Structure formats: structure tokens, C-alpha cells
Short mmCIF file of C-alpha atoms and ligand atoms in Angstrom, two decimals:
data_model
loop_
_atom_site.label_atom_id
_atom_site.label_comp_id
_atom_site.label_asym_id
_atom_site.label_seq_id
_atom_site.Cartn_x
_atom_site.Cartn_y
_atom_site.Cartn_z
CA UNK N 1 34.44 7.01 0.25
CA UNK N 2 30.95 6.86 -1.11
CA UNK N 3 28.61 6.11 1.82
CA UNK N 4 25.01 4.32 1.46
CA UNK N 5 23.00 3.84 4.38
CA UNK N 6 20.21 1.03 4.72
CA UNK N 7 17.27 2.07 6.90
CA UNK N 8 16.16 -2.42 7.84
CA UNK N 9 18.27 -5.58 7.47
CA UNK N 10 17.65 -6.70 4.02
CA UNK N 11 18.84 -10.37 2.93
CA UNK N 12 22.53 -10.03 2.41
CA UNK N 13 22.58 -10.99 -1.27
CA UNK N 14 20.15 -8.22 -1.98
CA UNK N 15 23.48 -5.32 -1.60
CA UNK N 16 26.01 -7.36 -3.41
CA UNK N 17 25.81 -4.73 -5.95
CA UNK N 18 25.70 -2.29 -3.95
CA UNK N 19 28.70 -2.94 -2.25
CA UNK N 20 31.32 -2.92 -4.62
CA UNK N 21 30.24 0.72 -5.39
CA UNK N 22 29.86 1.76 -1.44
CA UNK N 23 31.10 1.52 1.81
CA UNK N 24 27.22 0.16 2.96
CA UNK N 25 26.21 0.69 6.28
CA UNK N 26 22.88 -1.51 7.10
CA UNK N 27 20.37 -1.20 10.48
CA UNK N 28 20.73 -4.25 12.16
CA UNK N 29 17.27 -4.52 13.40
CA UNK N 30 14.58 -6.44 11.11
CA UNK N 31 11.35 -5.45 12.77
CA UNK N 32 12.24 -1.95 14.28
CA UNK N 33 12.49 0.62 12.22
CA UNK N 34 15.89 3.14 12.83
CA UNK N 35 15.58 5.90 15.20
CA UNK N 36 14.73 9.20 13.86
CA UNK N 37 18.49 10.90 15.63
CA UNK N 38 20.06 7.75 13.80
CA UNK N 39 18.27 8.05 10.63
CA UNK N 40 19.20 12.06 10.95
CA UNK N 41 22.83 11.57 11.34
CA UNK N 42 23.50 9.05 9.15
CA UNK N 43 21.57 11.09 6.34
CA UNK N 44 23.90 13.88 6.53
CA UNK N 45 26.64 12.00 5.64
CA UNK N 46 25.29 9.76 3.30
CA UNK N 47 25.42 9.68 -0.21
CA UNK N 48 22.19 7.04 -0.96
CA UNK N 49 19.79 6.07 1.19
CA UNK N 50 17.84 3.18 1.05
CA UNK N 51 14.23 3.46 3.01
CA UNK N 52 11.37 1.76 4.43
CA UNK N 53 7.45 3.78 4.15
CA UNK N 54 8.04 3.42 7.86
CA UNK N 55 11.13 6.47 7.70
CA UNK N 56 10.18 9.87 7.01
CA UNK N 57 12.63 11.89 4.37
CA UNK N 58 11.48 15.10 5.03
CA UNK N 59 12.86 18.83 5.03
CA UNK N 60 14.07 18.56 8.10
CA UNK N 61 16.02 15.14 6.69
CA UNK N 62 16.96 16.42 3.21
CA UNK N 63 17.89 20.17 4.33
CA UNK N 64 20.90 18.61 6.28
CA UNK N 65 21.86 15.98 3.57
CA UNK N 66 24.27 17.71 1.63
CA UNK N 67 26.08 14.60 0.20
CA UNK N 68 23.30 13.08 -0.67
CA UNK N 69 22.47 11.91 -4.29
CA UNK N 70 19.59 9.32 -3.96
CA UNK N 71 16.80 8.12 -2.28
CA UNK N 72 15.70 4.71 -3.05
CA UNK N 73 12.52 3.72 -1.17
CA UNK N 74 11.87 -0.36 -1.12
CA UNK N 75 7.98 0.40 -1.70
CA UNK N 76 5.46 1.46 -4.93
CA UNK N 77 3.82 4.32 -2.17
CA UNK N 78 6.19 7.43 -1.60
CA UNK N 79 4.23 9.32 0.99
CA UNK N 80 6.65 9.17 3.22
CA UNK N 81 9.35 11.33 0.67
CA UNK N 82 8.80 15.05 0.17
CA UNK N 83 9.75 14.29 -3.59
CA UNK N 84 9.73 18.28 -4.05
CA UNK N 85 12.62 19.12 -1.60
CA UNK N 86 14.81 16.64 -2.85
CA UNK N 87 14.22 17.72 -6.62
CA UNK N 88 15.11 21.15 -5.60
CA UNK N 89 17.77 19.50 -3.91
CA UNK N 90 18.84 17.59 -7.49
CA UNK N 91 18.78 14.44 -5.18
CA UNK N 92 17.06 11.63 -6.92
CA UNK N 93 14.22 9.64 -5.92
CA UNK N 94 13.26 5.81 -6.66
CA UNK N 95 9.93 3.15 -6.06
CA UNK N 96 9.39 0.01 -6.60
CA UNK N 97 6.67 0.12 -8.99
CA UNK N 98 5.36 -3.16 -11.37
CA UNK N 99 7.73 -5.76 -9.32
CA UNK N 100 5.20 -5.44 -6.09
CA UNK N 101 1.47 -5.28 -8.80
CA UNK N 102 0.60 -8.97 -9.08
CA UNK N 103 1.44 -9.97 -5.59
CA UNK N 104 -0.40 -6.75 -4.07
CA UNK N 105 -3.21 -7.49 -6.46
CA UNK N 106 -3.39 -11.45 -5.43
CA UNK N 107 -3.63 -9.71 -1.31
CA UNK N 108 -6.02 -7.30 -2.51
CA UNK N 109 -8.38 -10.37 -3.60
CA UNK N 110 -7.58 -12.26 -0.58
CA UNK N 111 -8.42 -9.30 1.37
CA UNK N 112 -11.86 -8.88 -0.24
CA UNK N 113 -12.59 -12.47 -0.49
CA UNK N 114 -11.72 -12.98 3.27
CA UNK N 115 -13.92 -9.81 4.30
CA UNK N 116 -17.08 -10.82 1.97
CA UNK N 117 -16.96 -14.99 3.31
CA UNK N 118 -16.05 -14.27 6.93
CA UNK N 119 -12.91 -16.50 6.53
CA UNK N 120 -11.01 -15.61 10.20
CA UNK N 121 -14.32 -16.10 11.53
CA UNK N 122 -14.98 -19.34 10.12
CA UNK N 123 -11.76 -20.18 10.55
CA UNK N 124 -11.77 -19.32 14.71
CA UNK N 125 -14.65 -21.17 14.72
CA UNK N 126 -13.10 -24.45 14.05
CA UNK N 127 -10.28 -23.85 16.59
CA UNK N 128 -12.30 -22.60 19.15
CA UNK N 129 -14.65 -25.90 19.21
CA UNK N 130 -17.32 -24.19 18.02
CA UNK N 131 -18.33 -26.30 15.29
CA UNK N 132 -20.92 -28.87 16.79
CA UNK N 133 -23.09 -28.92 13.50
CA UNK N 134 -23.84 -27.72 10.12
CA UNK N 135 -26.43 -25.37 10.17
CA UNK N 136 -28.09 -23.94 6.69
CA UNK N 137 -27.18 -20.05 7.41
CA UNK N 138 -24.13 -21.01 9.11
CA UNK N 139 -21.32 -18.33 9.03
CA UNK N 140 -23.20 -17.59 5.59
CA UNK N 141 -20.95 -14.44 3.85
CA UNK N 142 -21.87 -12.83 0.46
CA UNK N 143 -21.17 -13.58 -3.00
CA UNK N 144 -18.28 -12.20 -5.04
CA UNK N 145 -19.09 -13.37 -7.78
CA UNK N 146 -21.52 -11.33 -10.25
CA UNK N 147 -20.95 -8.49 -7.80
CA UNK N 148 -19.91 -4.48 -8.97
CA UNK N 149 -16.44 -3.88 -7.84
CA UNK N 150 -15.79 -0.37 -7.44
CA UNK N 151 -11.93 0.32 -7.51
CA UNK N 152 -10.72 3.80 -6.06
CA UNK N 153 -7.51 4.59 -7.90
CA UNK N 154 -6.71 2.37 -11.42
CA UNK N 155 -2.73 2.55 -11.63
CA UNK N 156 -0.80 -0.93 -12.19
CA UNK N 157 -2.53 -2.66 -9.21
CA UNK N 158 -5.60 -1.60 -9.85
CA UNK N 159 -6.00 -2.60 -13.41
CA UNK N 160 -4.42 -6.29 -11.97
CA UNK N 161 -7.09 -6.45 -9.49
CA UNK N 162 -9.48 -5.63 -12.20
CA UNK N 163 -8.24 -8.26 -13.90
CA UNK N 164 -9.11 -10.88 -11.11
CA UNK N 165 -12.31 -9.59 -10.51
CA UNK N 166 -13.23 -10.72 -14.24
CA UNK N 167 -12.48 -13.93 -13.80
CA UNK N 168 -15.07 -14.11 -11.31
CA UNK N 169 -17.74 -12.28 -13.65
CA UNK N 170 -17.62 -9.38 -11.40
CA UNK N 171 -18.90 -5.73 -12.83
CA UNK N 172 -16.06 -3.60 -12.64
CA UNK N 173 -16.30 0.22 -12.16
CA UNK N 174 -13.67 2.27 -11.33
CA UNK N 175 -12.68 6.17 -10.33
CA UNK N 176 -9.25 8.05 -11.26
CA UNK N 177 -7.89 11.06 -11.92
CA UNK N 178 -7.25 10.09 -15.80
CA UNK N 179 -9.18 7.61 -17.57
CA UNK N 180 -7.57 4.04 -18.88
CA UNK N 181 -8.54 3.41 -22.11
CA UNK N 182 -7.06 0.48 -21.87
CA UNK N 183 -8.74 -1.56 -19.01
CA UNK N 184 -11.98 -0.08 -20.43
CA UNK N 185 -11.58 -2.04 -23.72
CA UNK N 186 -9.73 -4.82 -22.51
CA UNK N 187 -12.29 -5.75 -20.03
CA UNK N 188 -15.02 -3.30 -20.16
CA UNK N 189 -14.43 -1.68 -16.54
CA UNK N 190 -16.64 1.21 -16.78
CA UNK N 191 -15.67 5.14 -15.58
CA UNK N 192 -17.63 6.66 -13.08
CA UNK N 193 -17.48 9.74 -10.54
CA UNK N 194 -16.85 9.30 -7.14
CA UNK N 195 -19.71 9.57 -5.86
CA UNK N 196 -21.31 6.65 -8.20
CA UNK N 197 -18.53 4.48 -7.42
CA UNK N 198 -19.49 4.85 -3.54
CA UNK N 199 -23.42 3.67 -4.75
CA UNK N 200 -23.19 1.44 -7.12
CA UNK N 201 -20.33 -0.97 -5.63
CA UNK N 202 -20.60 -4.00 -3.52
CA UNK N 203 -17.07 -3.57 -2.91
CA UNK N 204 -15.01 -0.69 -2.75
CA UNK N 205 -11.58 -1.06 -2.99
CA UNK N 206 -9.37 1.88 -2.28
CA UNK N 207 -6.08 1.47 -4.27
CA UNK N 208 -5.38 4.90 -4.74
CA UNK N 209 -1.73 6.69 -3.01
CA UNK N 210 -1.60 9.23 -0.54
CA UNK N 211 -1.24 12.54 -1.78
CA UNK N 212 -2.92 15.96 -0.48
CA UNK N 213 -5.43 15.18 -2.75
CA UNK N 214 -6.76 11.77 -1.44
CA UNK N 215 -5.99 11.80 2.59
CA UNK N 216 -9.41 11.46 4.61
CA UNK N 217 -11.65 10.95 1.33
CA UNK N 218 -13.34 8.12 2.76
CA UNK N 219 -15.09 9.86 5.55
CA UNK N 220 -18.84 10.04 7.43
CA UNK N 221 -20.25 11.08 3.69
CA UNK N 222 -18.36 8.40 1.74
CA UNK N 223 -19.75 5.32 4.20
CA UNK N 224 -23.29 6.76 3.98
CA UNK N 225 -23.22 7.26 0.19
CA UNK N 226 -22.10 3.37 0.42
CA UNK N 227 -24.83 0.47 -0.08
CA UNK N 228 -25.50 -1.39 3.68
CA UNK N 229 -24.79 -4.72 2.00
CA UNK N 230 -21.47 -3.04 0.61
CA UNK N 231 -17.67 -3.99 1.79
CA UNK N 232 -15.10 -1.54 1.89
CA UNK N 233 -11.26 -2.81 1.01
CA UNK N 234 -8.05 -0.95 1.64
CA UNK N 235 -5.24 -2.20 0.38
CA UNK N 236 -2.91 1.40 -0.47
CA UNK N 237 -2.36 4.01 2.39
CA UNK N 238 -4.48 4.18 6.11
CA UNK N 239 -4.50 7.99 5.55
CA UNK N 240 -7.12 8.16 2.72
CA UNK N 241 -9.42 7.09 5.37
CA UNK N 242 -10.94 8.86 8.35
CA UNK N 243 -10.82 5.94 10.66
CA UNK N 244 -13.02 7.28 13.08
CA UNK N 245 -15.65 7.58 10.41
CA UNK N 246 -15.50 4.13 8.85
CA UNK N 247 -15.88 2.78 12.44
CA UNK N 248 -19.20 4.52 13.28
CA UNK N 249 -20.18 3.25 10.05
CA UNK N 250 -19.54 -0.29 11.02
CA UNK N 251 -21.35 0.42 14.49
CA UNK N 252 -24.32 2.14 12.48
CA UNK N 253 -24.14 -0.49 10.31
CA UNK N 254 -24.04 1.41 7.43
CA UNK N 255 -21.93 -0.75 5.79
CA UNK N 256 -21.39 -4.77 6.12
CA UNK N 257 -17.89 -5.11 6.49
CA UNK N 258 -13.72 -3.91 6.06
CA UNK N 259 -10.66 -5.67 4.89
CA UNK N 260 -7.72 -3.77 6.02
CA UNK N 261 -4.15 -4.13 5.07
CA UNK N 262 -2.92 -0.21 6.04
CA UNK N 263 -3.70 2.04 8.84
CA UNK N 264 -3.74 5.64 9.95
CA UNK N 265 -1.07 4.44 12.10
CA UNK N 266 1.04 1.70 11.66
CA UNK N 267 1.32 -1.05 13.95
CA UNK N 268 -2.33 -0.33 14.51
CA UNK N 269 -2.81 -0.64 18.21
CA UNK N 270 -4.90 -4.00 19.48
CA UNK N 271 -7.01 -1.65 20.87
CA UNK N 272 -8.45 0.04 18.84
CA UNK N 273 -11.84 -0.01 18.18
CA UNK N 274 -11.50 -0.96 14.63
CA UNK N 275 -10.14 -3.89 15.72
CA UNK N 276 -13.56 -5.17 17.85
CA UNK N 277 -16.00 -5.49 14.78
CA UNK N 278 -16.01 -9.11 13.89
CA UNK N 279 -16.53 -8.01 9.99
CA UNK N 280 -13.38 -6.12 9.74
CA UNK N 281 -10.44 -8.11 8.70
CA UNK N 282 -7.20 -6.50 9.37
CA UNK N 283 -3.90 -7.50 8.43
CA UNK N 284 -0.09 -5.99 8.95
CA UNK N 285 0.30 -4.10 5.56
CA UNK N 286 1.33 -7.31 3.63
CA UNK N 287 0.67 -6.62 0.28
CA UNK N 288 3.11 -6.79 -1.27
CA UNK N 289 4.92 -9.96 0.87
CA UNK N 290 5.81 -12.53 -1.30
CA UNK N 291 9.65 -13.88 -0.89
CA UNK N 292 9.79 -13.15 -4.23
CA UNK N 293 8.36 -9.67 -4.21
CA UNK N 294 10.14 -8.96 -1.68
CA UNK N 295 13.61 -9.81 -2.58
CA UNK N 296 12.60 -8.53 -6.05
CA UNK N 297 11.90 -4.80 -4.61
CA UNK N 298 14.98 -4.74 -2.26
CA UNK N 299 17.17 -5.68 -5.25
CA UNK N 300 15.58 -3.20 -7.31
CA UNK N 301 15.57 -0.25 -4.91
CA UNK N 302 19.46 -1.17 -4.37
CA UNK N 303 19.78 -1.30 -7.84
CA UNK N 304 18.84 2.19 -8.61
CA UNK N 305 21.29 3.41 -6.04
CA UNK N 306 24.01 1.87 -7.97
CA UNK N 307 22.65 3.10 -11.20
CA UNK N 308 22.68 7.00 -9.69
CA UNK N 309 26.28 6.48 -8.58
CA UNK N 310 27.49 5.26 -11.23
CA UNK N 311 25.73 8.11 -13.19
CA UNK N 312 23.51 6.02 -14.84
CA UNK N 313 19.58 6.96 -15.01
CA UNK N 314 18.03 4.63 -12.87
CA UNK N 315 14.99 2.19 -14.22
CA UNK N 316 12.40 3.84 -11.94
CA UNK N 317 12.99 7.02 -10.79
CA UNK N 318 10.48 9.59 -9.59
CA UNK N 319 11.85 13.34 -10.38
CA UNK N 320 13.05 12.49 -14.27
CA UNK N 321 13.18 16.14 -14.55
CA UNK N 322 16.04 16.71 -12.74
CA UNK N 323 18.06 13.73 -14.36
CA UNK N 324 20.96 15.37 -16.36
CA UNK N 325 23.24 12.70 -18.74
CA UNK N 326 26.08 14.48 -18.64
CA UNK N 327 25.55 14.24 -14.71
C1 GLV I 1 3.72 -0.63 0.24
O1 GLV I 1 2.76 -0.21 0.81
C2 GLV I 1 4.22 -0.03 -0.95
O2 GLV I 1 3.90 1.14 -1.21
O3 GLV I 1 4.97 -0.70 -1.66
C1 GLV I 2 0.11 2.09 -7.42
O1 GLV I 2 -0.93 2.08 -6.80
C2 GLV I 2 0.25 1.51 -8.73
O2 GLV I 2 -0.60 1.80 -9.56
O3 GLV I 2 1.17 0.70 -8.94
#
């Protein structure tokens, strides 16, 4: 019997597919994520496996897999997949790219908006009974609007936060590895190094994945190159930052704020110090949690595991090259 193992309860409706290909087996838990021995075990006998970023499918994972066909993560990121093993495996491996863009863009906004116009502190202040008068520089935040928006990383969500930010008559720079003709003409988002981006933004918004590449590329230089009056956004993976470094910015005051949706570790502990600047914002990695979006990338991610075992290429798969049609 064809075996598929699901790493979170998903909404029921979301595997209807799924099961009348498989014999699917689904953690029960919601919140917790499934014990690395469980995940291990049941991986060896599996034939798809359908994953949170929260599980890690790595060599030690994939080595003793030996039914396995698929790996269908319910997530755009795939840091948490060692992509090469399994291609060398021939096991194939799935995101959940352009479902998740517009709602992670729309947090993204919220994110920055929420950082630049101190909206948890405003709002605190109300339910706290601090709010005895108005007062002219009163929990007074910055602009957006007009601003330079400096976005680290222009794939999908980038571009679609790009696109917000010129509704608000924002300046829109960006950095990637290729350029994007595209967003360039469309709305005149302008190409710069690194190191300009960093200077010449009010708000930087890292939207760039996790790769050897990017991890700790927001570090001590990074924050200095950064204006004082700028706000740094994360919205893609904890591990392009150095956290240590973006907090002794905040403490130097080298920079006037964070909005924070991912962490170097995930839950971020209440502790941390991070967490005791009232200008950082920090949420529970929600971008892309919609219903919709949600429900949307769980179907999709099941999807593709049906499309792989019923030898069908699946609509977004990662390793192409190792998709075969007579397979
Ligand atoms: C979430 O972070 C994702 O990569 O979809
Ligand atoms: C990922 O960041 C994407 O471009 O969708």
C-alpha cells in the first residue's frame, strides 16, 4: 500500500485527494510539530511526505527513506529540505509558491506600516489607560508615504510588495541576484547594490530565502551602513539576520525600529532581548495566514503528492531535472 505521511493536522478536506491514492497517516497535534524519532520512522517507510518549515528533511532523513518518492513542503521557503540529496535520491521536491504572494505581501505592509506608526504601542496605550489627552507629538511615528523602500530579494513577493509601496508614492529600490526587467518598467523600481540599498532606504525589507548565500547578511556592518531614521522589515527567513547584531543596533540606536515576522529560532523565546525594544514589532511568522492561503497551500502541497504518484509532473516542483515522463 502506498503510504503518505502528514507532518501537522491539516483541515480534513484538504487530503480528500490524497486519500483515494494513499493509505494517509496525519500528526494529530496542530501546534506541535512531530518528534524528530517519529518524523524518522515514519520517513522510512513512507512514500510522500507532506512537511511543515518547522521539520528538517535532511541526509540523515532522506538517506533512510528508501520508499520515498516526494516531498511536498506546505511553504514558498525550502530551507528546511536539502533539495540536493533528494535529487540524487530521484525523490521529488514541491513549494507552495504564487498561492502564499499577495497575502505575504499584504503582512509584509502591515508589518512595515505597524513598525513605522508605532501601532502596538498606540494601541497598548489605549488599553492600558494611558490616554488622558491628545498631545501634538503624541505617539508621533514616521511617514510611509514618499519614503525609499529598499527591498532585499525581488521574487513573486517582492515585486507584490513593490507593488503596494506605489500606491503610496513610495521610491522603490531593490537588490537581487538577477535583475527584473519587469518591475523596473512596470513601476520604475530602480537596481542598486547592496550596499546602496542599506543607505539609501527608509525601509529595508528583507524578502530574500535562506540559502548559504544570504544567512547572517544583515549583520553589525549592514545596521551601520543603514540611515538612523531607517526601519528594518523581515518578513522571509530569521537566519539572514545576525540577531545579536540588529539588537545592538536598536540599543545604539543606529537604526529607528524592526518589524519581525521570522526568527533565528522559532517560537522566539519572550525573553529575548529583541523582544524589550518598544520599536520592534514581532509577530509569529504569519505571513502567509490567511484561511484562504492557507487552505490554498495545504491543498496544493497535497496536490503535488498525488500528481507524483500518479506519475504525473507536479505544478510546482523544485528538482525538474530529475522529472522523467516515462517515470
Ligand atoms: C513561510 O515562511 C513560507 O516559506 O511559506
Ligand atoms: C519568494 O520569496 C518568492 O519570491 O515567492
Amino acid at each position: 500500500m502506498t503510504k503518505v505521511f502528514v507532518t501537522r493536522c491539516v483541515p480534513e478536506e484538504s487530503l480528500r485527494a490524497l486519500k483515494t491514492v494513499a493509505e494517509v497517516e496525519v500528526w494529530p497535534e496542530e501546534e506541535m510539530p512531530v518528534p524528530r524519532e517519529v518524523l524518522l520512522e515514519r520517513a522510512k517507510t513512507a512514500d510522500g511526505l507532506l512537511t511543515m518549515i518547522s521539520d528538517q528533511v535532511d541526509e540523515e532523513l532522506l538517506s533512510a527513506a528508501n520508499h520515498l518518492k516526494v516531498v511536498a513542503n506546505m511553504a514558498v521557503g525550502f530551507d528546511n529540505i536539502d533539495v540536493e540529496t533528494a535529487s540524487a535520491k530521484g525523490i521529488v521536491v514541491c513549494n507552495t509558491p504564487d498561492v502564499l504572494t499577495d497575502t505575504t505581501a499584504d503582512l509584509t505592509f502591515i508589518l512595515l506600516m505597524a513598525t513605522a506608526r508605532r501601532i502596538l504601542e498606540a494601541a497598548d496605550f489605549v488599553k492600558h489607560d494611558k490616554w488622558k489627552n491628545w498631545a501634538p507629538m503624541l505617539l508621533a511615528g514616521s511617514d510611509i508615504h514618499h519614503k525609499t523602500l529598499g527591498i532585499f530579494g525581488m521574487g513573486r513577493i517582492g515585486a507584490a510588495v513593490a507593488k503596494r509601496a506605489s500606491g503610496f508614492d513610495m521610491k522603490v529600490l531593490y537588490h537581487n541576484r538577477s535583475r527584473n526587467q519587469n518591475i523596473e518598467d512596470t513601476l520604475g523600481a530602480e537596481y542598486v547594490p547592496f550596499e546602496e540599498l542599506l543607505s539609501r532606504s527608509d525601509f529595508v525589507v528583507c524578502l530574500a530565502p535562506l540559502t548559504k548565500e544570504t544567512k547572517g547578511i544583515f549583520h553589525e556592518g549592514a545596521f551601520q551602513s543603514m540611515k538612523r531614521s531607517a526601519f528594518f522589515i523581515n518578513a522571509s527567513r530569521g537566519g539572514l539576520v545576525v540577531e545579536e547584531d540588529l539588537e545592538r543596533a536598536l540599543l545604539n540606536k543606529e537604526i529607528a525600529g524592526a518589524g519581525l515576522d521570522v526568527f533565528e529560532e522559532e517560537p522566539i523565546s519572550n525573553k529575548h532581548p529583541l523582544l524589550t525594544h518598544p520599536n520592534v514589532v514581532a509577530l509569529p511568522h504569519i505571513g502567509s495566514a490567511s484561511v484562504e492561503t492557507r487552505l490554498h497551500m495545504v491543498s496544493l502541497a497535497s496536490q503535488n503528492i498525488v500528481d507524483v504518484l500518479n506519475g504525473d509532473k507536479p505544478k510546482t516542483i523544485l528538482n525538474p531535472e530529475i522529472w522523467r515522463t516515462e517515470s
